[in-house]
mmCIF file of C-alpha atoms in Angstrom:
data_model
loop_
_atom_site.group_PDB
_atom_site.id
_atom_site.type_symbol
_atom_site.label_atom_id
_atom_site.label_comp_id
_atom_site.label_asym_id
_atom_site.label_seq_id
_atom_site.Cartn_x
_atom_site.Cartn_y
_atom_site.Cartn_z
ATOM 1 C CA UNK A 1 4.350 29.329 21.903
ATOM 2 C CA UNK A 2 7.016 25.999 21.414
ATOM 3 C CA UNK A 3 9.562 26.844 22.966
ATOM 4 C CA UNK A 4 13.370 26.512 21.714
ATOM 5 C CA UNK A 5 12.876 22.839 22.543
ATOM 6 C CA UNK A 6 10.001 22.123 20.984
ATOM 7 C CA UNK A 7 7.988 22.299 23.973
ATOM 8 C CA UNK A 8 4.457 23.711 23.784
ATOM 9 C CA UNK A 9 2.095 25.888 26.180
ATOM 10 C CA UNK A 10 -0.700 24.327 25.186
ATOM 11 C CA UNK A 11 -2.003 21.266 24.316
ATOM 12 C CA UNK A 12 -5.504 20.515 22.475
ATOM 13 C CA UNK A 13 -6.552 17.298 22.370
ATOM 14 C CA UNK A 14 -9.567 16.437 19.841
ATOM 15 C CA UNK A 15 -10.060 12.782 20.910
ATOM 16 C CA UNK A 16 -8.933 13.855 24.058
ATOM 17 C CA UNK A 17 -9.512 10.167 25.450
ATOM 18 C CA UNK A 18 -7.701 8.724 23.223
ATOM 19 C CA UNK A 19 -4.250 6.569 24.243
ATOM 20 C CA UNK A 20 -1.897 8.031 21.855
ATOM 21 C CA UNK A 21 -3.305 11.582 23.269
ATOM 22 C CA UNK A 22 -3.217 11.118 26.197
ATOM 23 C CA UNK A 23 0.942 9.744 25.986
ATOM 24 C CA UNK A 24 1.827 12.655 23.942
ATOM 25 C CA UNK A 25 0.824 14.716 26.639
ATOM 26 C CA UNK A 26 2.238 12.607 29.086
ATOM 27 C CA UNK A 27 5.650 12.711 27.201
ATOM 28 C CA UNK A 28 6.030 16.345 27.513
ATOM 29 C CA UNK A 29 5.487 16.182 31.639
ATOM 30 C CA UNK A 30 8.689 18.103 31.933
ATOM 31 C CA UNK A 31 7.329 21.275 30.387
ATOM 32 C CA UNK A 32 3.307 20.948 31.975
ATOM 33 C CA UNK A 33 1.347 22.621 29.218
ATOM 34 C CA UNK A 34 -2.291 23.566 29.567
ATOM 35 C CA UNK A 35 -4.158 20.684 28.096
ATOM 36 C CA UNK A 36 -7.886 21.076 26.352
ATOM 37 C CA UNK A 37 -9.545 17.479 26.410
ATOM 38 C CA UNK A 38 -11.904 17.603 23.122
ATOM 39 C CA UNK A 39 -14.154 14.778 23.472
ATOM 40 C CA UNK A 40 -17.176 13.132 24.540
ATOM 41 C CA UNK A 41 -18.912 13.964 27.892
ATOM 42 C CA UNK A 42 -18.655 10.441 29.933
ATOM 43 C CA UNK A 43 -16.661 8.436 32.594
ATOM 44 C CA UNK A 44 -13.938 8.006 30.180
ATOM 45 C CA UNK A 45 -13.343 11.952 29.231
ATOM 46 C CA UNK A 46 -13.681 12.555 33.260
ATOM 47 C CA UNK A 47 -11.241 9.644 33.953
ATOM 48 C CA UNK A 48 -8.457 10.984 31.417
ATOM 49 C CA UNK A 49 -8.759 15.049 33.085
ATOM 50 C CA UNK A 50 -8.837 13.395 36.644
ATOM 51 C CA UNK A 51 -5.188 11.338 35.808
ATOM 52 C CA UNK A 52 -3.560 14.397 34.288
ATOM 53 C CA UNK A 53 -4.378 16.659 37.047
ATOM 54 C CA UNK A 54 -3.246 14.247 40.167
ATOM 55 C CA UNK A 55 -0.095 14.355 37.519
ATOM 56 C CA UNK A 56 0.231 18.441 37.954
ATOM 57 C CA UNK A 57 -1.547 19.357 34.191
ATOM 58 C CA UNK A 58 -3.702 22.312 34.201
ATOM 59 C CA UNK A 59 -7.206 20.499 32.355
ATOM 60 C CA UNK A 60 -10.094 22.438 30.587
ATOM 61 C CA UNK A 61 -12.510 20.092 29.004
ATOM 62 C CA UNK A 62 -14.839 20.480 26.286
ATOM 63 C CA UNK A 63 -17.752 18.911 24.473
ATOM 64 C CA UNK A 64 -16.293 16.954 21.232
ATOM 65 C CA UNK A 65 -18.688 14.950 18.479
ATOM 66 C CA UNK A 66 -16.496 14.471 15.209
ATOM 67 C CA UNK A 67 -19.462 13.757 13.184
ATOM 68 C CA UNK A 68 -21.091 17.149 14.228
ATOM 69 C CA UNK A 69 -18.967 19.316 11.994
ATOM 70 C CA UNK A 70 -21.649 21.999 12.232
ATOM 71 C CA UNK A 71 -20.002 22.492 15.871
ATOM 72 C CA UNK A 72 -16.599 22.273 15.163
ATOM 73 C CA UNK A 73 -15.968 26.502 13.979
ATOM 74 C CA UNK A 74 -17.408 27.714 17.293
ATOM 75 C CA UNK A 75 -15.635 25.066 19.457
ATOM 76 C CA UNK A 76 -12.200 25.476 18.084
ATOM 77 C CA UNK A 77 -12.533 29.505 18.370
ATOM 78 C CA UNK A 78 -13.798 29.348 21.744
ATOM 79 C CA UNK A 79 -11.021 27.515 23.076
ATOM 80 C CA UNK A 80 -8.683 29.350 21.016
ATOM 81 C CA UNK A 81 -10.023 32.205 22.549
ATOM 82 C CA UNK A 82 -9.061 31.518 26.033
ATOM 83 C CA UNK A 83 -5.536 30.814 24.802
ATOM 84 C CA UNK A 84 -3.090 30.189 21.857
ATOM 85 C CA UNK A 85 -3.361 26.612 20.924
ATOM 86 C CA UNK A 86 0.402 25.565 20.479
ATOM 87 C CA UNK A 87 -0.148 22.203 19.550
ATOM 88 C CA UNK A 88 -3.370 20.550 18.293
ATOM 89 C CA UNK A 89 -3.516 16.967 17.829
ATOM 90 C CA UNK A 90 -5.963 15.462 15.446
ATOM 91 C CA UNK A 91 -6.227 11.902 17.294
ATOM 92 C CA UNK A 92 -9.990 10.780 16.871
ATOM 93 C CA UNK A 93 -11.191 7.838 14.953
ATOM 94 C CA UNK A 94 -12.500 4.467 14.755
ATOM 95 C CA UNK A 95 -11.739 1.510 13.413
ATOM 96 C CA UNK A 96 -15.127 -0.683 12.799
ATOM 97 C CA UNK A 97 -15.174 -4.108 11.770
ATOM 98 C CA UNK A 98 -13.948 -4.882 8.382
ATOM 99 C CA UNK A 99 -16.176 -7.063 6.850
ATOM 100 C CA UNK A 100 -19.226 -5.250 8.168
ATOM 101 C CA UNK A 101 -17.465 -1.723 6.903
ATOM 102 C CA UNK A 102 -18.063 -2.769 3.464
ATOM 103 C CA UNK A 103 -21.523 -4.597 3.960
ATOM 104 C CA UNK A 104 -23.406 -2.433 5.893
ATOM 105 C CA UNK A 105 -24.084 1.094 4.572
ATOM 106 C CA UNK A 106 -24.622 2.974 7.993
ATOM 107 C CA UNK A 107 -21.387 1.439 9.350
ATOM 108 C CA UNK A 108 -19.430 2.589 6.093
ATOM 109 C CA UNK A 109 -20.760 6.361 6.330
ATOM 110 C CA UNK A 110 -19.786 6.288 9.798
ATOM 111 C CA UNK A 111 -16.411 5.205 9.002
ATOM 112 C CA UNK A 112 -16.019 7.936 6.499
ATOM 113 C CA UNK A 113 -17.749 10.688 8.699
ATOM 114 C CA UNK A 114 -15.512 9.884 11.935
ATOM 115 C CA UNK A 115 -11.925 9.691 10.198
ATOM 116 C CA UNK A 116 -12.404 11.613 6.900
ATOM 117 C CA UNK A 117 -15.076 14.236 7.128
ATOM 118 C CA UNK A 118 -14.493 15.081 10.924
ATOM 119 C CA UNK A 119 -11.146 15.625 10.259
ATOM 120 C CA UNK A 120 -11.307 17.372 7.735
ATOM 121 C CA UNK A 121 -13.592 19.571 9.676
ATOM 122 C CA UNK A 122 -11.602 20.158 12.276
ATOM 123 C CA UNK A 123 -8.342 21.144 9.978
ATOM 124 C CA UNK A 124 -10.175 23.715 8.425
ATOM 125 C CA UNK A 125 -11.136 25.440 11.310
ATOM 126 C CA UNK A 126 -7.069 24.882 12.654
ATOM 127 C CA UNK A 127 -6.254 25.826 10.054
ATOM 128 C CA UNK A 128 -7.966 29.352 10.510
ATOM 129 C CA UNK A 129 -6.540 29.364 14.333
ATOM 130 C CA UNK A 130 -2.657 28.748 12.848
ATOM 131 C CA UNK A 131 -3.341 31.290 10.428
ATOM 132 C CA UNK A 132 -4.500 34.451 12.902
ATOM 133 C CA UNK A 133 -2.119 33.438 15.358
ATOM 134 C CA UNK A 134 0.990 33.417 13.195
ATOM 135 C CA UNK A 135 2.218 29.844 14.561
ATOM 136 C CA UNK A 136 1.169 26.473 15.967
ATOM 137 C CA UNK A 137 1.342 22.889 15.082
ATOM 138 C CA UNK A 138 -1.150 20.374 13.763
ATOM 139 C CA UNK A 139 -0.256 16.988 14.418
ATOM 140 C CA UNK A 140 -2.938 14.593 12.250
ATOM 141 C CA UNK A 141 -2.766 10.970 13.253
ATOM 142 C CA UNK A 142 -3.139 8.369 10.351
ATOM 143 C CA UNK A 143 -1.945 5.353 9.297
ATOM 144 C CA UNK A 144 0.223 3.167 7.489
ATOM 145 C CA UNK A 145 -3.588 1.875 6.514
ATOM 146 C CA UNK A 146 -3.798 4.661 4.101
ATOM 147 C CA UNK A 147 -0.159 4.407 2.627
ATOM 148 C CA UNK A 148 -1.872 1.121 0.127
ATOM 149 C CA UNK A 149 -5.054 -0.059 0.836
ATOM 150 C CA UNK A 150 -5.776 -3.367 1.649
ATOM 151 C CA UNK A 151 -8.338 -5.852 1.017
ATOM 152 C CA UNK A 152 -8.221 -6.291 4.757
ATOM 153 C CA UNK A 153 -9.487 -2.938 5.388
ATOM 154 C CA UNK A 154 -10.323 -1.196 2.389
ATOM 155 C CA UNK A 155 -12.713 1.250 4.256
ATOM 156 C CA UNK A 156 -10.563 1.969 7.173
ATOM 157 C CA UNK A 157 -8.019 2.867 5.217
ATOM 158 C CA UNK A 158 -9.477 4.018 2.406
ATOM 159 C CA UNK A 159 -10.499 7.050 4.697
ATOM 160 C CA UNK A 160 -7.180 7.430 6.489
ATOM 161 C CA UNK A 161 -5.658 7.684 2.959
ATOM 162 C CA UNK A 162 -8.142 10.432 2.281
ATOM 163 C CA UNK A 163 -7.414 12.060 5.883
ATOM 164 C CA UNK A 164 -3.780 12.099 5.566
ATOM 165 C CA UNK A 165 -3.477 13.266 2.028
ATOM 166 C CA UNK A 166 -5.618 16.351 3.232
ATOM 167 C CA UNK A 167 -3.056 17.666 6.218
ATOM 168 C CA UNK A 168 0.123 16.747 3.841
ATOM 169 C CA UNK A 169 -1.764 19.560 1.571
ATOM 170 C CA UNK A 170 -2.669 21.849 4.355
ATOM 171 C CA UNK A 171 1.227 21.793 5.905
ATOM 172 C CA UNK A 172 1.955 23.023 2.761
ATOM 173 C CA UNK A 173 -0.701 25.804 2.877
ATOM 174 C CA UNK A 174 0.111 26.866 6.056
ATOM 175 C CA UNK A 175 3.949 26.708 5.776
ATOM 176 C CA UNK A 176 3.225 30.428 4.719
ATOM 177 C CA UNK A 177 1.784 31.635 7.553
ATOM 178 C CA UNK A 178 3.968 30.133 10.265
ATOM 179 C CA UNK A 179 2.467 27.229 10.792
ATOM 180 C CA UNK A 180 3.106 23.637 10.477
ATOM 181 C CA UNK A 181 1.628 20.243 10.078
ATOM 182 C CA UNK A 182 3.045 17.115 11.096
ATOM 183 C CA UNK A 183 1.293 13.846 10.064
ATOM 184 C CA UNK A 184 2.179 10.760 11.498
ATOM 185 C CA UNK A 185 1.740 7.034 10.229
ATOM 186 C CA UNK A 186 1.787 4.596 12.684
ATOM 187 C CA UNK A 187 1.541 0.987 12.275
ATOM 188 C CA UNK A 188 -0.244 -1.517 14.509
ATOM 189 C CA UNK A 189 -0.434 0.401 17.830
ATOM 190 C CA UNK A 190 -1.181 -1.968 20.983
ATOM 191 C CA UNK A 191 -4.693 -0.125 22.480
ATOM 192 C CA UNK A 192 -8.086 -0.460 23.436
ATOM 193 C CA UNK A 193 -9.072 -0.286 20.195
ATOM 194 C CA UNK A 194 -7.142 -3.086 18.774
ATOM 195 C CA UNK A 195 -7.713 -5.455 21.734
ATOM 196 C CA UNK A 196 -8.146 -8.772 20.519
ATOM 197 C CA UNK A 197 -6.799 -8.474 17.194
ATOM 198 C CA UNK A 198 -3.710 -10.479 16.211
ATOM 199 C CA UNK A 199 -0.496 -7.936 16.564
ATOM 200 C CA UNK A 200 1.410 -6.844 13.111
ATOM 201 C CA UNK A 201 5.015 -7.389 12.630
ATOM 202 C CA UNK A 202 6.193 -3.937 13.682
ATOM 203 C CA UNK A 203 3.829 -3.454 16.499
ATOM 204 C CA UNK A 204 4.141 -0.692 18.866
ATOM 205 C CA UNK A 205 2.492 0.712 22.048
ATOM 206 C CA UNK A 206 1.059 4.484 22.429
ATOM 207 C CA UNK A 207 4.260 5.456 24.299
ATOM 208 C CA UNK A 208 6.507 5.094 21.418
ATOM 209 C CA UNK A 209 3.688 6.842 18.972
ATOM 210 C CA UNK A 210 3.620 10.143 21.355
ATOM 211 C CA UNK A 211 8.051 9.761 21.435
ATOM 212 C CA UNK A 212 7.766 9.678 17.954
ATOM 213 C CA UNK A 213 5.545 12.855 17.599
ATOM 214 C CA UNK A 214 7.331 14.817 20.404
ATOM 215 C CA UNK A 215 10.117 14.425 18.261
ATOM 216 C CA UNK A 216 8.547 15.201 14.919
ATOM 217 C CA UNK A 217 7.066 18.862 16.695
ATOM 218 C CA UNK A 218 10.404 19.400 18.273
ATOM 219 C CA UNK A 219 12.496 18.650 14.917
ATOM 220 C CA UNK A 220 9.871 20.472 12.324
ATOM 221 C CA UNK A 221 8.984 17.470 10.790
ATOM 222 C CA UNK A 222 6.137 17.231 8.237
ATOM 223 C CA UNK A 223 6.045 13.304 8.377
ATOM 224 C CA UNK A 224 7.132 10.117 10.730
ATOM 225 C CA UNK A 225 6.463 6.783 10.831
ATOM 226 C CA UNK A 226 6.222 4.471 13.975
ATOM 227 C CA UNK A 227 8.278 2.882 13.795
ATOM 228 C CA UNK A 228 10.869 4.418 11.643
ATOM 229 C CA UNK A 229 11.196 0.806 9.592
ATOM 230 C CA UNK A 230 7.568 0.881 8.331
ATOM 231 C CA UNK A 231 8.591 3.491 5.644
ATOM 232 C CA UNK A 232 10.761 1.212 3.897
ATOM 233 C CA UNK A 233 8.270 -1.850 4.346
ATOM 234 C CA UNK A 234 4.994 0.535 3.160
ATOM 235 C CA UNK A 235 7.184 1.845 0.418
ATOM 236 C CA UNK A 236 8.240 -1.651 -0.733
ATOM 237 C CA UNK A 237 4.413 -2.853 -0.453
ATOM 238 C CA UNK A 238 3.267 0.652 -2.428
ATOM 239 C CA UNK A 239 5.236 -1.306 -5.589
ATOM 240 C CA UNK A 240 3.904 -4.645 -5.627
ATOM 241 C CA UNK A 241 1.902 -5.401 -8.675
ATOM 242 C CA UNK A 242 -1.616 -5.652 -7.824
ATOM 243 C CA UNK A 243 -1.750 -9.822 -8.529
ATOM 244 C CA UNK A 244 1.253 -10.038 -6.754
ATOM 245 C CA UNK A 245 0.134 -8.220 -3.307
ATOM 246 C CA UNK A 246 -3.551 -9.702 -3.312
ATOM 247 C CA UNK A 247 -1.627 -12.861 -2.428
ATOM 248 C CA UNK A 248 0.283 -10.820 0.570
ATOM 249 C CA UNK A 249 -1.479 -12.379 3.833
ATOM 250 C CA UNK A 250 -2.497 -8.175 5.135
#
């Protein structure tokens, strides 16, 4: 269970190598929840288990593809069934090139398997979890990609849009049934996946994403943005006439 300040018992980690995951675990040191590292088998996966343990985490890790949804059902109940998973974090995705994302047909279904349909996939069967358990948090991370779509990086975001419109529908579904969803909209985050791209105004590292979603679990939240200030810049942008913001430099 979170406990009266917002701490969980467990953690669950699909993307479990991922920087913002492994931060957002990090931040919540103080209360040492079991962690569940979904993701790959590799050097990476067996890297990220190794650090949290020397750092006093209890780690179980499993075997996580997002594009095999057919495997998702049975690995979400089995590690729900050796404990209640408090907090879930929906933190898998890639980011592709952009030109080639649009051009080349494999590279676009991947896109769209990875951050829409695997997602998807995996809420569903959270979604069933929260719902027998009476409680739990889904935190989905997305974008400020999805918020308008740019020329940029129409398919990126085109399927973060689609991914983050999906949990803001299931938080509402599972409001009911004691559970919550908190999606979170980050702007340009400094990782391995952006190395070597030119930083965005507003640019900020995976510590201050996991802050920002400790907070949002601890405070109920059902949406943040990281930082705070991109809300009022994406909501701004959301208005521009079309002729207008194809002349934007994004």
């Amino acid at each position: 269970m979170i406990d009266a300040l917002g701490r969980p018992q467990s953690l669950l980690l699909l993307g479990g190598t991922s920087e913002i995951a492994l931060a957002t675990a990090r931040a919540w040191a103080d209360a040492k929840p079991h962690v569940t590292l979904a993701a790959r088998p590799g050097p990476a996966r067996d890297d990220a288990a190794a650090a949290l343990t020397s750092e006093g985490f209890e780690v179980d890790v499993v075997d996580f593809e997002a594009e095999d949804t057919e495997s998702h059902p049975a690995l979400i109940d089995r590690v729900a069934s050796r404990r209640d998973i408090d907090v879930a974090l929906v933190c898998f995705g890639v980011l592709g090139d952009e030109e080639e994302a649009w051009t080349d047909h494999a590279a676009a279904v991947r896109l769209a398997r990875v951050n829409y349909t695997g997602a998807v996939s995996v809420g569903v069967c959270l979604a069933s979890v929260v719902r027998r358990q009476g409680h739990g948090t889904i935190v989905a991370l997305s974008s400020v990609a999805g918020e308008r779509v740019r020329r940029s990086n129409f398919v990126y975001g085109s399927t973060k849009a689609g991914m983050d419109g999906f949990f803001l529908g299931l938080g509402e579904a599972l409001r009911e049934h004691g559970g919550r969803v908190l999606v979170v909209r980050p702007g340009f985050v400094h990782t391995k996946m952006t190395a070597g791209r030119p930083a965005a105004p507003l640019s900020v590292t995976a510590d201050q994403v996991a802050e920002a979603i400790v907070k949002g679990v601890a405070d109920g939240s059902d949406l943040v943005w990281v930082p705070g200030l991109m809300r009022g810049v994406m909501s701004g942008l959301r208005h521009v006439p079309r002729p207008l913001f194809r002349r934007l430099p994004l």
